C-alpha positions as protocol buffer text, in pm:
chain_id: "A"
residue {
  index: 1
  type: UNK
  ca { x: 0 y: 0 z: 0 }
}
residue {
  index: 2
  type: UNK
  ca { x: 177 y: 310 z: -129 }
}
residue {
  index: 3
  type: UNK
  ca { x: 65 y: 673 z: -120 }
}
residue {
  index: 4
  type: UNK
  ca { x: 190 y: 951 z: -346 }
}
residue {
  index: 5
  type: UNK
  ca { x: 234 y: 1294 z: -191 }
}
residue {
  index: 6
  type: UNK
  ca { x: 269 y: 1611 z: -393 }
}
residue {
  index: 7
  type: UNK
  ca { x: 423 y: 1881 z: -176 }
}
residue {
  index: 8
  type: UNK
  ca { x: 665 y: 2171 z: -159 }
}
residue {
  index: 9
  type: UNK
  ca { x: 898 y: 2298 z: 108 }
}
residue {
  index: 10
  type: UNK
  ca { x: 771 y: 2552 z: 363 }
}
residue {
  index: 11
  type: UNK
  ca { x: 406 y: 2479 z: 280 }
}
residue {
  index: 12
  type: UNK
  ca { x: 133 y: 2280 z: 451 }
}
residue {
  index: 13
  type: UNK
  ca { x: 247 y: 1982 z: 246 }
}
residue {
  index: 14
  type: UNK
  ca { x: 524 y: 1948 z: 503 }
}
residue {
  index: 15
  type: UNK
  ca { x: 261 y: 1867 z: 767 }
}
residue {
  index: 16
  type: UNK
  ca { x: 125 y: 1582 z: 557 }
}
residue {
  index: 17
  type: UNK
  ca { x: 478 y: 1457 z: 492 }
}
residue {
  index: 18
  type: UNK
  ca { x: 533 y: 1442 z: 869 }
}
residue {
  index: 19
  type: UNK
  ca { x: 205 y: 1261 z: 931 }
}
residue {
  index: 20
  type: UNK
  ca { x: 275 y: 997 z: 669 }
}
residue {
  index: 21
  type: UNK
  ca { x: 612 y: 940 z: 833 }
}
residue {
  index: 22
  type: UNK
  ca { x: 452 y: 912 z: 1178 }
}
residue {
  index: 23
  type: UNK
  ca { x: 210 y: 652 z: 1044 }
}
residue {
  index: 24
  type: UNK
  ca { x: 498 y: 459 z: 898 }
}
residue {
  index: 25
  type: UNK
  ca { x: 324 y: 456 z: 562 }
}
residue {
  index: 26
  type: UNK
  ca { x: 498 y: 372 z: 237 }
}
residue {
  index: 27
  type: UNK
  ca { x: 481 y: 678 z: 16 }
}
residue {
  index: 28
  type: UNK
  ca { x: 644 y: 839 z: -282 }
}
residue {
  index: 29
  type: UNK
  ca { x: 704 y: 1213 z: -266 }
}
residue {
  index: 30
  type: UNK
  ca { x: 708 y: 1462 z: -549 }
}
residue {
  index: 31
  type: UNK
  ca { x: 846 y: 1800 z: -438 }
}
residue {
  index: 32
  type: UNK
  ca { x: 722 y: 2078 z: -664 }
}
residue {
  index: 33
  type: UNK
  ca { x: 924 y: 2395 z: -721 }
}
residue {
  index: 34
  type: UNK
  ca { x: 652 y: 2654 z: -671 }
}
residue {
  index: 35
  type: UNK
  ca { x: 874 y: 2948 z: -751 }
}
residue {
  index: 36
  type: UNK
  ca { x: 942 y: 2791 z: -1091 }
}
residue {
  index: 37
  type: UNK
  ca { x: 567 y: 2745 z: -1144 }
}
residue {
  index: 38
  type: UNK
  ca { x: 565 y: 2366 z: -1152 }
}
residue {
  index: 39
  type: UNK
  ca { x: 226 y: 2368 z: -980 }
}
residue {
  index: 40
  type: UNK
  ca { x: 81 y: 2529 z: -1293 }
}
residue {
  index: 41
  type: UNK
  ca { x: 199 y: 2256 z: -1528 }
}
residue {
  index: 42
  type: UNK
  ca { x: -58 y: 2039 z: -1701 }
}
residue {
  index: 43
  type: UNK
  ca { x: 60 y: 1724 z: -1526 }
}
residue {
  index: 44
  type: UNK
  ca { x: -1 y: 1859 z: -1177 }
}
residue {
  index: 45
  type: UNK
  ca { x: -322 y: 2036 z: -1272 }
}
residue {
  index: 46
  type: UNK
  ca { x: -460 y: 1696 z: -1364 }
}
residue {
  index: 47
  type: UNK
  ca { x: -389 y: 1590 z: -1006 }
}
residue {
  index: 48
  type: UNK
  ca { x: -520 y: 1907 z: -842 }
}
residue {
  index: 49
  type: UNK
  ca { x: -700 y: 2157 z: -1068 }
}
residue {
  index: 50
  type: UNK
  ca { x: -647 y: 2438 z: -813 }
}
residue {
  index: 51
  type: UNK
  ca { x: -271 y: 2404 z: -854 }
}
residue {
  index: 52
  type: UNK
  ca { x: -212 y: 2412 z: -480 }
}
residue {
  index: 53
  type: UNK
  ca { x: -24 y: 2171 z: -257 }
}
residue {
  index: 54
  type: UNK
  ca { x: -53 y: 1933 z: -89 }
}
residue {
  index: 55
  type: UNK
  ca { x: -230 y: 1662 z: -283 }
}
residue {
  index: 56
  type: UNK
  ca { x: -233 y: 1300 z: -176 }
}
residue {
  index: 57
  type: UNK
  ca { x: -301 y: 1009 z: -410 }
}
residue {
  index: 58
  type: UNK
  ca { x: -435 y: 712 z: -215 }
}
residue {
  index: 59
  type: UNK
  ca { x: -322 y: 357 z: -295 }
}
residue {
  index: 60
  type: UNK
  ca { x: -641 y: 299 z: -496 }
}
residue {
  index: 61
  type: UNK
  ca { x: -575 y: 609 z: -708 }
}
residue {
  index: 62
  type: UNK
  ca { x: -825 y: 842 z: -544 }
}
residue {
  index: 63
  type: UNK
  ca { x: -694 y: 1198 z: -501 }
}
residue {
  index: 64
  type: UNK
  ca { x: -748 y: 1393 z: -179 }
}
residue {
  index: 65
  type: UNK
  ca { x: -664 y: 1763 z: -163 }
}
residue {
  index: 66
  type: UNK
  ca { x: -692 y: 2028 z: 111 }
}
residue {
  index: 67
  type: UNK
  ca { x: -478 y: 1972 z: 418 }
}
residue {
  index: 68
  type: UNK
  ca { x: -764 y: 1923 z: 665 }
}
residue {
  index: 69
  type: UNK
  ca { x: -932 y: 1669 z: 437 }
}
residue {
  index: 70
  type: UNK
  ca { x: -604 y: 1479 z: 402 }
}
residue {
  index: 71
  type: UNK
  ca { x: -554 y: 1481 z: 780 }
}
residue {
  index: 72
  type: UNK
  ca { x: -903 y: 1341 z: 841 }
}
residue {
  index: 73
  type: UNK
  ca { x: -853 y: 1081 z: 568 }
}
residue {
  index: 74
  type: UNK
  ca { x: -525 y: 960 z: 716 }
}
residue {
  index: 75
  type: UNK
  ca { x: -670 y: 954 z: 1068 }
}
residue {
  index: 76
  type: UNK
  ca { x: -960 y: 737 z: 946 }
}
residue {
  index: 77
  type: UNK
  ca { x: -737 y: 504 z: 745 }
}
residue {
  index: 78
  type: UNK
  ca { x: -477 y: 464 z: 1022 }
}
residue {
  index: 79
  type: UNK
  ca { x: -654 y: 489 z: 1359 }
}
residue {
  index: 80
  type: UNK
  ca { x: -372 y: 295 z: 1524 }
}
residue {
  index: 81
  type: UNK
  ca { x: -132 y: 585 z: 1455 }
}
residue {
  index: 82
  type: UNK
  ca { x: -316 y: 823 z: 1689 }
}
residue {
  index: 83
  type: UNK
  ca { x: -303 y: 1124 z: 1459 }
}
residue {
  index: 84
  type: UNK
  ca { x: -628 y: 1231 z: 1624 }
}
residue {
  index: 85
  type: UNK
  ca { x: -786 y: 1104 z: 1949 }
}
residue {
  index: 86
  type: UNK
  ca { x: -1008 y: 795 z: 1924 }
}
residue {
  index: 87
  type: UNK
  ca { x: -1330 y: 838 z: 1728 }
}
residue {
  index: 88
  type: UNK
  ca { x: -1638 y: 914 z: 1935 }
}
residue {
  index: 89
  type: UNK
  ca { x: -1449 y: 1063 z: 2230 }
}
residue {
  index: 90
  type: UNK
  ca { x: -1470 y: 1421 z: 2365 }
}
residue {
  index: 91
  type: UNK
  ca { x: -1102 y: 1463 z: 2282 }
}
residue {
  index: 92
  type: UNK
  ca { x: -1177 y: 1379 z: 1918 }
}
residue {
  index: 93
  type: UNK
  ca { x: -1445 y: 1647 z: 1904 }
}
residue {
  index: 94
  type: UNK
  ca { x: -1204 y: 1897 z: 2057 }
}
residue {
  index: 95
  type: UNK
  ca { x: -952 y: 1806 z: 1790 }
}
residue {
  index: 96
  type: UNK
  ca { x: -1214 y: 1859 z: 1519 }
}
residue {
  index: 97
  type: UNK
  ca { x: -1294 y: 2201 z: 1664 }
}
residue {
  index: 98
  type: UNK
  ca { x: -941 y: 2333 z: 1654 }
}
residue {
  index: 99
  type: UNK
  ca { x: -858 y: 2167 z: 1324 }
}
residue {
  index: 100
  type: UNK
  ca { x: -1150 y: 2357 z: 1170 }
}
residue {
  index: 101
  type: UNK
  ca { x: -1044 y: 2684 z: 1336 }
}
residue {
  index: 102
  type: UNK
  ca { x: -695 y: 2645 z: 1191 }
}
residue {
  index: 103
  type: UNK
  ca { x: -840 y: 2562 z: 850 }
}
residue {
  index: 104
  type: UNK
  ca { x: -1107 y: 2833 z: 832 }
}
residue {
  index: 105
  type: UNK
  ca { x: -977 y: 3115 z: 1051 }
}
residue {
  index: 106
  type: UNK
  ca { x: -599 y: 3099 z: 1020 }
}
residue {
  index: 107
  type: UNK
  ca { x: -503 y: 2932 z: 694 }
}
residue {
  index: 108
  type: UNK
  ca { x: -691 y: 3171 z: 457 }
}
residue {
  index: 109
  type: UNK
  ca { x: -531 y: 3479 z: 611 }
}
residue {
  index: 110
  type: UNK
  ca { x: -184 y: 3382 z: 494 }
}
residue {
  index: 111
  type: UNK
  ca { x: -277 y: 3378 z: 128 }
}
residue {
  index: 112
  type: UNK
  ca { x: -397 y: 3736 z: 174 }
}
residue {
  index: 113
  type: UNK
  ca { x: -80 y: 3831 z: 364 }
}
residue {
  index: 114
  type: UNK
  ca { x: 147 y: 3681 z: 99 }
}
residue {
  index: 115
  type: UNK
  ca { x: -57 y: 3777 z: -207 }
}
residue {
  index: 116
  type: UNK
  ca { x: -285 y: 4074 z: -123 }
}
residue {
  index: 117
  type: UNK
  ca { x: -300 y: 4178 z: -489 }
}
residue {
  index: 118
  type: UNK
  ca { x: -516 y: 3872 z: -555 }
}
residue {
  index: 119
  type: UNK
  ca { x: -791 y: 4033 z: -351 }
}
residue {
  index: 120
  type: UNK
  ca { x: -747 y: 4410 z: -388 }
}
residue {
  index: 121
  type: UNK
  ca { x: -571 y: 4649 z: -630 }
}
residue {
  index: 122
  type: UNK
  ca { x: -224 y: 4773 z: -538 }
}
residue {
  index: 123
  type: UNK
  ca { x: -257 y: 5108 z: -715 }
}
residue {
  index: 124
  type: UNK
  ca { x: -454 y: 5288 z: -444 }
}
residue {
  index: 125
  type: UNK
  ca { x: -297 y: 5115 z: -143 }
}
residue {
  index: 126
  type: UNK
  ca { x: -592 y: 4888 z: -78 }
}
residue {
  index: 127
  type: UNK
  ca { x: -385 y: 4572 z: -122 }
}
residue {
  index: 128
  type: UNK
  ca { x: -140 y: 4675 z: 150 }
}
residue {
  index: 129
  type: UNK
  ca { x: -422 y: 4783 z: 380 }
}
residue {
  index: 130
  type: UNK
  ca { x: -590 y: 4448 z: 328 }
}
residue {
  index: 131
  type: UNK
  ca { x: -260 y: 4272 z: 395 }
}
residue {
  index: 132
  type: UNK
  ca { x: -222 y: 4456 z: 727 }
}
residue {
  index: 133
  type: UNK
  ca { x: -576 y: 4366 z: 834 }
}
residue {
  index: 134
  type: UNK
  ca { x: -525 y: 4001 z: 738 }
}
residue {
  index: 135
  type: UNK
  ca { x: -197 y: 3986 z: 930 }
}
residue {
  index: 136
  type: UNK
  ca { x: -362 y: 4130 z: 1240 }
}
residue {
  index: 137
  type: UNK
  ca { x: -640 y: 3873 z: 1210 }
}
residue {
  index: 138
  type: UNK
  ca { x: -386 y: 3593 z: 1159 }
}
residue {
  index: 139
  type: UNK
  ca { x: -191 y: 3686 z: 1472 }
}
residue {
  index: 140
  type: UNK
  ca { x: -508 y: 3735 z: 1677 }
}
residue {
  index: 141
  type: UNK
  ca { x: -629 y: 3387 z: 1590 }
}
residue {
  index: 142
  type: UNK
  ca { x: -291 y: 3232 z: 1670 }
}
residue {
  index: 143
  type: UNK
  ca { x: -308 y: 3385 z: 2017 }
}
residue {
  index: 144
  type: UNK
  ca { x: -661 y: 3249 z: 2061 }
}
residue {
  index: 145
  type: UNK
  ca { x: -547 y: 2899 z: 1963 }
}
residue {
  index: 146
  type: UNK
  ca { x: -236 y: 2927 z: 2183 }
}
residue {
  index: 147
  type: UNK
  ca { x: -465 y: 2958 z: 2486 }
}
residue {
  index: 148
  type: UNK
  ca { x: -628 y: 2626 z: 2397 }
}
residue {
  index: 149
  type: UNK
  ca { x: -303 y: 2426 z: 2393 }
}
residue {
  index: 150
  type: UNK
  ca { x: -342 y: 2188 z: 2685 }
}
residue {
  index: 151
  type: UNK
  ca { x: -52 y: 1945 z: 2671 }
}
residue {
  index: 152
  type: UNK
  ca { x: 309 y: 1970 z: 2773 }
}
residue {
  index: 153
  type: UNK
  ca { x: 428 y: 2034 z: 2510 }
}
residue {
  index: 154
  type: UNK
  ca { x: 158 y: 1888 z: 2285 }
}
residue {
  index: 155
  type: UNK
  ca { x: -171 y: 2050 z: 2181 }
}
residue {
  index: 156
  type: UNK
  ca { x: -374 y: 1780 z: 2353 }
}
residue {
  index: 157
  type: UNK
  ca { x: -271 y: 1572 z: 2651 }
}
residue {
  index: 158
  type: UNK
  ca { x: -68 y: 1336 z: 2436 }
}
residue {
  index: 159
  type: UNK
  ca { x: 117 y: 1368 z: 2110 }
}
residue {
  index: 160
  type: UNK
  ca { x: 259 y: 1439 z: 1872 }
}
residue {
  index: 161
  type: UNK
  ca { x: -45 y: 1436 z: 1650 }
}
residue {
  index: 162
  type: UNK
  ca { x: -207 y: 1614 z: 1360 }
}
residue {
  index: 163
  type: UNK
  ca { x: -295 y: 1928 z: 1556 }
}
residue {
  index: 164
  type: UNK
  ca { x: 62 y: 1973 z: 1677 }
}
residue {
  index: 165
  type: UNK
  ca { x: 210 y: 1950 z: 1331 }
}
residue {
  index: 166
  type: UNK
  ca { x: -59 y: 2159 z: 1160 }
}
residue {
  index: 167
  type: UNK
  ca { x: -41 y: 2441 z: 1416 }
}
residue {
  index: 168
  type: UNK
  ca { x: 338 y: 2441 z: 1432 }
}
residue {
  index: 169
  type: UNK
  ca { x: 356 y: 2455 z: 1053 }
}
residue {
  index: 170
  type: UNK
  ca { x: 137 y: 2766 z: 1045 }
}
residue {
  index: 171
  type: UNK
  ca { x: 335 y: 2949 z: 1311 }
}
residue {
  index: 172
  type: UNK
  ca { x: 643 y: 2926 z: 1090 }
}
residue {
  index: 173
  type: UNK
  ca { x: 476 y: 3136 z: 817 }
}
residue {
  index: 174
  type: UNK
  ca { x: 522 y: 3512 z: 813 }
}
residue {
  index: 175
  type: UNK
  ca { x: 552 y: 3542 z: 1192 }
}
residue {
  index: 176
  type: UNK
  ca { x: 829 y: 3752 z: 1343 }
}
residue {
  index: 177
  type: UNK
  ca { x: 1040 y: 3519 z: 1562 }
}
residue {
  index: 178
  type: UNK
  ca { x: 1048 y: 3760 z: 1856 }
}
residue {
  index: 179
  type: UNK
  ca { x: 670 y: 3807 z: 1845 }
}
residue {
  index: 180
  type: UNK
  ca { x: 629 y: 3431 z: 1830 }
}
residue {
  index: 181
  type: UNK
  ca { x: 848 y: 3376 z: 2136 }
}
residue {
  index: 182
  type: UNK
  ca { x: 658 y: 3640 z: 2332 }
}
residue {
  index: 183
  type: UNK
  ca { x: 300 y: 3556 z: 2235 }
}
residue {
  index: 184
  type: UNK
  ca { x: 311 y: 3187 z: 2142 }
}
residue {
  index: 185
  type: UNK
  ca { x: 533 y: 3012 z: 2399 }
}
residue {
  index: 186
  type: UNK
  ca { x: 327 y: 2691 z: 2387 }
}
residue {
  index: 187
  type: UNK
  ca { x: 345 y: 2677 z: 2008 }
}
residue {
  index: 188
  type: UNK
  ca { x: 719 y: 2745 z: 2025 }
}
residue {
  index: 189
  type: UNK
  ca { x: 752 y: 2450 z: 2267 }
}
residue {
  index: 190
  type: UNK
  ca { x: 564 y: 2230 z: 2019 }
}
residue {
  index: 191
  type: UNK
  ca { x: 797 y: 2337 z: 1737 }
}
residue {
  index: 192
  type: UNK
  ca { x: 1101 y: 2267 z: 1953 }
}
residue {
  index: 193
  type: UNK
  ca { x: 972 y: 1921 z: 2041 }
}
residue {
  index: 194
  type: UNK
  ca { x: 892 y: 1844 z: 1677 }
}
residue {
  index: 195
  type: UNK
  ca { x: 1236 y: 1947 z: 1555 }
}
residue {
  index: 196
  type: UNK
  ca { x: 1389 y: 1697 z: 1803 }
}
residue {
  index: 197
  type: UNK
  ca { x: 1146 y: 1417 z: 1719 }
}
residue {
  index: 198
  type: UNK
  ca { x: 1329 y: 1123 z: 1558 }
}
residue {
  index: 199
  type: UNK
  ca { x: 1071 y: 1081 z: 1279 }
}
residue {
  index: 200
  type: UNK
  ca { x: 932 y: 1431 z: 1227 }
}
residue {
  index: 201
  type: UNK
  ca { x: 1249 y: 1629 z: 1299 }
}
residue {
  index: 202
  type: UNK
  ca { x: 1443 y: 1551 z: 979 }
}
residue {
  index: 203
  type: UNK
  ca { x: 1144 y: 1638 z: 760 }
}
residue {
  index: 204
  type: UNK
  ca { x: 1082 y: 1961 z: 951 }
}
residue {
  index: 205
  type: UNK
  ca { x: 1443 y: 2075 z: 934 }
}
residue {
  index: 206
  type: UNK
  ca { x: 1470 y: 1999 z: 564 }
}
residue {
  index: 207
  type: UNK
  ca { x: 1152 y: 2190 z: 483 }
}
residue {
  index: 208
  type: UNK
  ca { x: 1228 y: 2504 z: 680 }
}
residue {
  index: 209
  type: UNK
  ca { x: 1596 y: 2529 z: 598 }
}
residue {
  index: 210
  type: UNK
  ca { x: 1575 y: 2470 z: 225 }
}
residue {
  index: 211
  type: UNK
  ca { x: 1405 y: 2790 z: 113 }
}
residue {
  index: 212
  type: UNK
  ca { x: 1477 y: 3138 z: 242 }
}
residue {
  index: 213
  type: UNK
  ca { x: 1179 y: 3354 z: 335 }
}
residue {
  index: 214
  type: UNK
  ca { x: 808 y: 3277 z: 369 }
}
residue {
  index: 215
  type: UNK
  ca { x: 622 y: 3096 z: 96 }
}
residue {
  index: 216
  type: UNK
  ca { x: 279 y: 3041 z: 246 }
}
residue {
  index: 217
  type: UNK
  ca { x: 27 y: 2763 z: 295 }
}
residue {
  index: 218
  type: UNK
  ca { x: -8 y: 2642 z: -62 }
}
residue {
  index: 219
  type: UNK
  ca { x: 279 y: 2830 z: -215 }
}
residue {
  index: 220
  type: UNK
  ca { x: 275 y: 3094 z: -486 }
}
residue {
  index: 221
  type: UNK
  ca { x: 54 y: 3039 z: -789 }
}
């Protein structure tokens, strides 16, 4: 049973890479060069018409896109890996809650921060104003989620799991390191623990050392 992951460094594809490794799954990995526009090529657009990463091809050939959908799919297919708490438990519902907050409240803000001209014209300053508002919203939501981190150092009482990797991934995007240390000490502790993890650590270090500067959740299009 072999998966195929389409990803790129410093994007949310790194989180899925880490989760596949935690599961111990067999998978092939195609790393797209987003700055070179490989995500816009016909071959990848046949995999994911939006041109964003990650995309995961299941062993039966079905394609799953969107990070949260991939996380839920892997958690269902590999319950023994503990990516999320056991199904039907209060902890599982808590995990669903914060996974959806990360997906709906945090993730979209970074595309606006990195590419405000997609949503407003630059000529009259509206793009930069929108970027500033999105960044403020992004940071506000990270602080809100920080308060919900219950484990030591993990998001829930045990870990690492999907929430740890997904949250930690997002805090590495476009966040000033000093601000992060001051306002997100629990998230910083999660990142530190992940970088030392024997399975996750090598993937994390490769992803965040390979490309200078922020790229964003799905990379540039």
